Tab-separated table of C-alpha atoms in Angstrom:
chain	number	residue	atom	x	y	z
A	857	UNK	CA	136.964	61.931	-11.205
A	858	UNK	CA	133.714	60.203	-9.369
A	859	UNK	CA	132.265	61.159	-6.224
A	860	UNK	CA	132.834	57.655	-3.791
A	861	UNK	CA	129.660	57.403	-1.664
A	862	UNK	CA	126.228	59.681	-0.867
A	863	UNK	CA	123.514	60.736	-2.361
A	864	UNK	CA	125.703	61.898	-5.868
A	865	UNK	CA	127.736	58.381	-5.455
A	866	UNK	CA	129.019	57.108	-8.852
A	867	UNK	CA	128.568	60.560	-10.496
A	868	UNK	CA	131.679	60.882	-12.968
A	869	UNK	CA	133.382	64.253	-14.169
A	870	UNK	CA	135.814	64.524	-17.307
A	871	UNK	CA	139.043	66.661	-15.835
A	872	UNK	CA	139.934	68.421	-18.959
A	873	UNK	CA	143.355	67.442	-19.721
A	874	UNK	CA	144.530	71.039	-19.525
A	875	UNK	CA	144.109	71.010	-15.938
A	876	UNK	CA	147.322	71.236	-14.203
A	877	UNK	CA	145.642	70.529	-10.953
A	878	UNK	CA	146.766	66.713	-9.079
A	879	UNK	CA	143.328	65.753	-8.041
A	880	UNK	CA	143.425	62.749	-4.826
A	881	UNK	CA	143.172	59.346	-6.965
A	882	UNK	CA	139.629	57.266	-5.990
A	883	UNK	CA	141.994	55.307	-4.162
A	884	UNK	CA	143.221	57.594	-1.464
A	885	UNK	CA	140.657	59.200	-1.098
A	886	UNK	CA	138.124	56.492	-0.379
A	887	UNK	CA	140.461	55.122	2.023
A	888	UNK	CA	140.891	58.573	3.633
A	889	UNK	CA	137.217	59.267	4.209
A	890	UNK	CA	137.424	55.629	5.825
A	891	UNK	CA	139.302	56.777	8.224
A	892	UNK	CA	137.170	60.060	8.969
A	893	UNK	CA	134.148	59.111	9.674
A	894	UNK	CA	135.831	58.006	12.718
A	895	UNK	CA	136.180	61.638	13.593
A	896	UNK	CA	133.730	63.434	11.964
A	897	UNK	CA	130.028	63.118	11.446
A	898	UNK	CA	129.437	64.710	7.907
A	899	UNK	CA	125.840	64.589	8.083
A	900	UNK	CA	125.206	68.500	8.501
A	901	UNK	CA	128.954	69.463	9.182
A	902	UNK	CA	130.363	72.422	8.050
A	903	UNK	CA	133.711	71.994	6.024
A	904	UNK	CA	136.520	74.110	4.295
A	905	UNK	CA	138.540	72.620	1.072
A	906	UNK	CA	141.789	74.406	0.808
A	907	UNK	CA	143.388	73.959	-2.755
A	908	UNK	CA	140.258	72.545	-4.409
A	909	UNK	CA	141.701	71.761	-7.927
A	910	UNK	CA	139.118	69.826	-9.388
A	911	UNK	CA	136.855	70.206	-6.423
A	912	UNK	CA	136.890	66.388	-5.857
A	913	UNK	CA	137.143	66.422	-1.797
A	914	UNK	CA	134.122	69.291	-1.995
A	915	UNK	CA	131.959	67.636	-4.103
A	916	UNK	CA	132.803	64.620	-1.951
A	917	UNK	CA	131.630	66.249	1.246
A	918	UNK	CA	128.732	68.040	-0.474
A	919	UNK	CA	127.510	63.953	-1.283
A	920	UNK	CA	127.893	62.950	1.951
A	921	UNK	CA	125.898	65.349	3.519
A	922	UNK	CA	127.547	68.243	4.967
A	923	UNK	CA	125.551	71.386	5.199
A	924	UNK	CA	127.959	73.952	4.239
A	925	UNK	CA	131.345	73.174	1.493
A	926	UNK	CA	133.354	76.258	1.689
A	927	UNK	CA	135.502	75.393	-1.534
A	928	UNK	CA	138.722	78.002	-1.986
A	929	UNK	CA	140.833	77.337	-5.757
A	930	UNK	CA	143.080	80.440	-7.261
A	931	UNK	CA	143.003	78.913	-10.605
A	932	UNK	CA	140.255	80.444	-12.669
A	933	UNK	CA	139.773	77.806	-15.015
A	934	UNK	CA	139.690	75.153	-12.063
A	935	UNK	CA	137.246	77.419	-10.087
A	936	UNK	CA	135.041	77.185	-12.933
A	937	UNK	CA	135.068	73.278	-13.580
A	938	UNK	CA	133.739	73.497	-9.480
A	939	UNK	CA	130.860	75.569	-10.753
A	940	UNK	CA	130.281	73.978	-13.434
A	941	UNK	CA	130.384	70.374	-11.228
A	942	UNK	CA	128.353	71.706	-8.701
A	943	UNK	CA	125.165	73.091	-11.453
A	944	UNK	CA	125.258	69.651	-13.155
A	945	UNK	CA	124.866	67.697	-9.310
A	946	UNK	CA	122.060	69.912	-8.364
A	947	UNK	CA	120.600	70.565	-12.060
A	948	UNK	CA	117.537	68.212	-11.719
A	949	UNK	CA	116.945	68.295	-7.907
A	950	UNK	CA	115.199	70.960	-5.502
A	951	UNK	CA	118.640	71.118	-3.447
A	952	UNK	CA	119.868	74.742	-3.578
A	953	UNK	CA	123.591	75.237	-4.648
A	954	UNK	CA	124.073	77.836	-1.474
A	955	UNK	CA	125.502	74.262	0.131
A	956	UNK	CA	128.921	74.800	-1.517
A	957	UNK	CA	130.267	77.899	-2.164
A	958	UNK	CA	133.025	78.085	-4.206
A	959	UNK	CA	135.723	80.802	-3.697
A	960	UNK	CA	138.235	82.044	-5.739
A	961	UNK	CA	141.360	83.358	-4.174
A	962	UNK	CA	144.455	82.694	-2.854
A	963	UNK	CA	144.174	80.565	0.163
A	964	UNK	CA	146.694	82.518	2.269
A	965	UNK	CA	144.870	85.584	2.137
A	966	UNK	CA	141.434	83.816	2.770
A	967	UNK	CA	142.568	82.213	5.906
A	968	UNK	CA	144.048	85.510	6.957
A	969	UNK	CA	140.433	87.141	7.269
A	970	UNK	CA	138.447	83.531	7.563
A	971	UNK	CA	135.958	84.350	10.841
A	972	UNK	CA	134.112	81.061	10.650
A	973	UNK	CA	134.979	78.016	12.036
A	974	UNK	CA	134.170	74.258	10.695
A	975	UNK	CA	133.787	71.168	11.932
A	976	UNK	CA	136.986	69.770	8.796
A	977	UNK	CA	138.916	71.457	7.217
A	978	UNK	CA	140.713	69.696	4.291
A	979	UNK	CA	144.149	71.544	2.427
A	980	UNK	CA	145.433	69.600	-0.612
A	981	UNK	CA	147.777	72.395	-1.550
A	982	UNK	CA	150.968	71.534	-4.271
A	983	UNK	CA	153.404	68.925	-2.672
A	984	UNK	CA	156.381	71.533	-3.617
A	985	UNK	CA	154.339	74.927	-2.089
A	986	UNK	CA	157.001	76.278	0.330
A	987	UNK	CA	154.434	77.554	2.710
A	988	UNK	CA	153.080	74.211	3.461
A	989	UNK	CA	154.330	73.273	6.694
A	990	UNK	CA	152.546	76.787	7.861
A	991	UNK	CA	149.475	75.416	7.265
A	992	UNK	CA	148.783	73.390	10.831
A	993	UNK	CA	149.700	76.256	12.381
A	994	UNK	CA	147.902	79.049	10.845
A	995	UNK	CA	144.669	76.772	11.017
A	996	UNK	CA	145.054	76.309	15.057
A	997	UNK	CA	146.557	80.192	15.486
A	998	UNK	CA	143.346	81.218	13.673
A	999	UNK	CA	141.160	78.942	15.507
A	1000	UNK	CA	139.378	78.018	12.241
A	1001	UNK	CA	138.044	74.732	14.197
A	1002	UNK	CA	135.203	73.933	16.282
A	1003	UNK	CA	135.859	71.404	19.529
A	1004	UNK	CA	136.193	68.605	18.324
A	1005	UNK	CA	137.330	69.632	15.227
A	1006	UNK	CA	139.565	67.782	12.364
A	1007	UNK	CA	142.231	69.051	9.871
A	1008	UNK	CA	143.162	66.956	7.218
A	1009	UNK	CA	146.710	68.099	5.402
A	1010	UNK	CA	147.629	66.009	1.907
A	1011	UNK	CA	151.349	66.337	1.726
A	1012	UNK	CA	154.000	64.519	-0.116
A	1013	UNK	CA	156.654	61.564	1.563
A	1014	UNK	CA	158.827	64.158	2.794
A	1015	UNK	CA	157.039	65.995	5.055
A	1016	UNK	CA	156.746	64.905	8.818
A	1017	UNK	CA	154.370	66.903	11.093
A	1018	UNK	CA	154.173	63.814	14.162
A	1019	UNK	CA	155.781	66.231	16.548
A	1020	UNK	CA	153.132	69.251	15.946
A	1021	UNK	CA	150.763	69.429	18.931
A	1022	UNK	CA	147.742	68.674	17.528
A	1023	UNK	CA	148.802	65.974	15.207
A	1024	UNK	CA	146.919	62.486	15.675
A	1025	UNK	CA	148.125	60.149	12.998
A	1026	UNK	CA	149.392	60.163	9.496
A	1027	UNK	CA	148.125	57.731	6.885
A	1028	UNK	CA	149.724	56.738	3.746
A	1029	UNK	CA	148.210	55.310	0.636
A	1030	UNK	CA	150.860	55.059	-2.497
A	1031	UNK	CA	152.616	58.526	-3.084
A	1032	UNK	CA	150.089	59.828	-1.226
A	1033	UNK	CA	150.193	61.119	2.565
A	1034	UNK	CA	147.575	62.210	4.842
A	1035	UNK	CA	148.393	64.245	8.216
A	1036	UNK	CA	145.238	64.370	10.266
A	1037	UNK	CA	144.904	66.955	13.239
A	1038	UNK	CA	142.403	67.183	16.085
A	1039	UNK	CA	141.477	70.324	18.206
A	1040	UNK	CA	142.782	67.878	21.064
A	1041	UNK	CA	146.558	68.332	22.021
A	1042	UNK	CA	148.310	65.387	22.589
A	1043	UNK	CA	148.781	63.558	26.121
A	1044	UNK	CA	151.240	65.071	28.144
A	1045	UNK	CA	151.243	69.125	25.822
């Protein structure tokens, strides 16, 4: 895993093979940050990674300069390869680690008492977690955005969410799919 572009670009970490976490491949995911800095201006943003795993999207947020990483992984072991990640980044600088805070907990039950909105929010949850398609909706019904606001949803092929209100496009990049939401309703909703 390697952090694409910022101030930690090229930094590598070894996924222990153990891991049963799917972390976004370089590929995807530098092609998905592309596409949101078209949206979103990361340079003090405050952001929310749903489903960390590895913590590859935080740490890639963290890089590229937003001011707050709100990272949420159930998996003890995984939560603890964040920390870990996150000590050897900021091990020989002055930057304070209170930029990232990693969470451990079930997503579900985080969102259900989340009182802070953020500028992204990014969910990368299984492909095969039933709950899923709930996900666009609790994040709007919550009001976990700010105006302007963007959701990003990772989702396997067979999930369609064009008809949700607040769905803007949906990019695709090998097995991998991206469903990207606004705080802006479509025309004509």
């Amino acid at each position: 895993m390697r952090i694409i572009t910022g101030k930690y670009k090229g930094r590598h970490f070894d996924i222990p093979r153990s891991f049963k976490a799917r972390p976004t491949t370089d590929f995807a995911k530098e092609n998905i940050f592309n596409v949101l800095v078209q949206y979103v201006d990361f340079d003090g943003a405050s952001a929310l990674d749903l489903f960390s795993g590895t913590g590859s999207i935080s740490l890639e947020l963290l890089s590229r300069g937003c001011s707050q990483v709100v990272s949420v992984e159930l998996d003890r072991d995984h939560h603890r390869f964040i920390q870990d990640c996150v000590k050897k980044l900021t091990a020989n600088s002055q930057e304070p680690t209170a930029n990232i805070i990693p969470i451990r907990g079930d997503v579900f039950r985080f969102l259900k008492s989340c009182k802070q909105q953020y500028d992204l929010i990014f969910a990368d949850p299984p492909y095969a977690l039933k709950e899923l398609t709930t996900l666009p909706d609790i994040i709007f019904d919550k009001q976990l955005l700010k105006e302007d606001g963007i959701f990003v949803l990772e989702h396997g092929k067979d999930h369609d969410f064009s008809e949700h209100p607040h769905f803007q496009e949906h990019r695709q990049y090998g097995s991998v799919n991206f469903s990207i939401f606004t705080t802006a309703e479509k025309p004509g909703e």
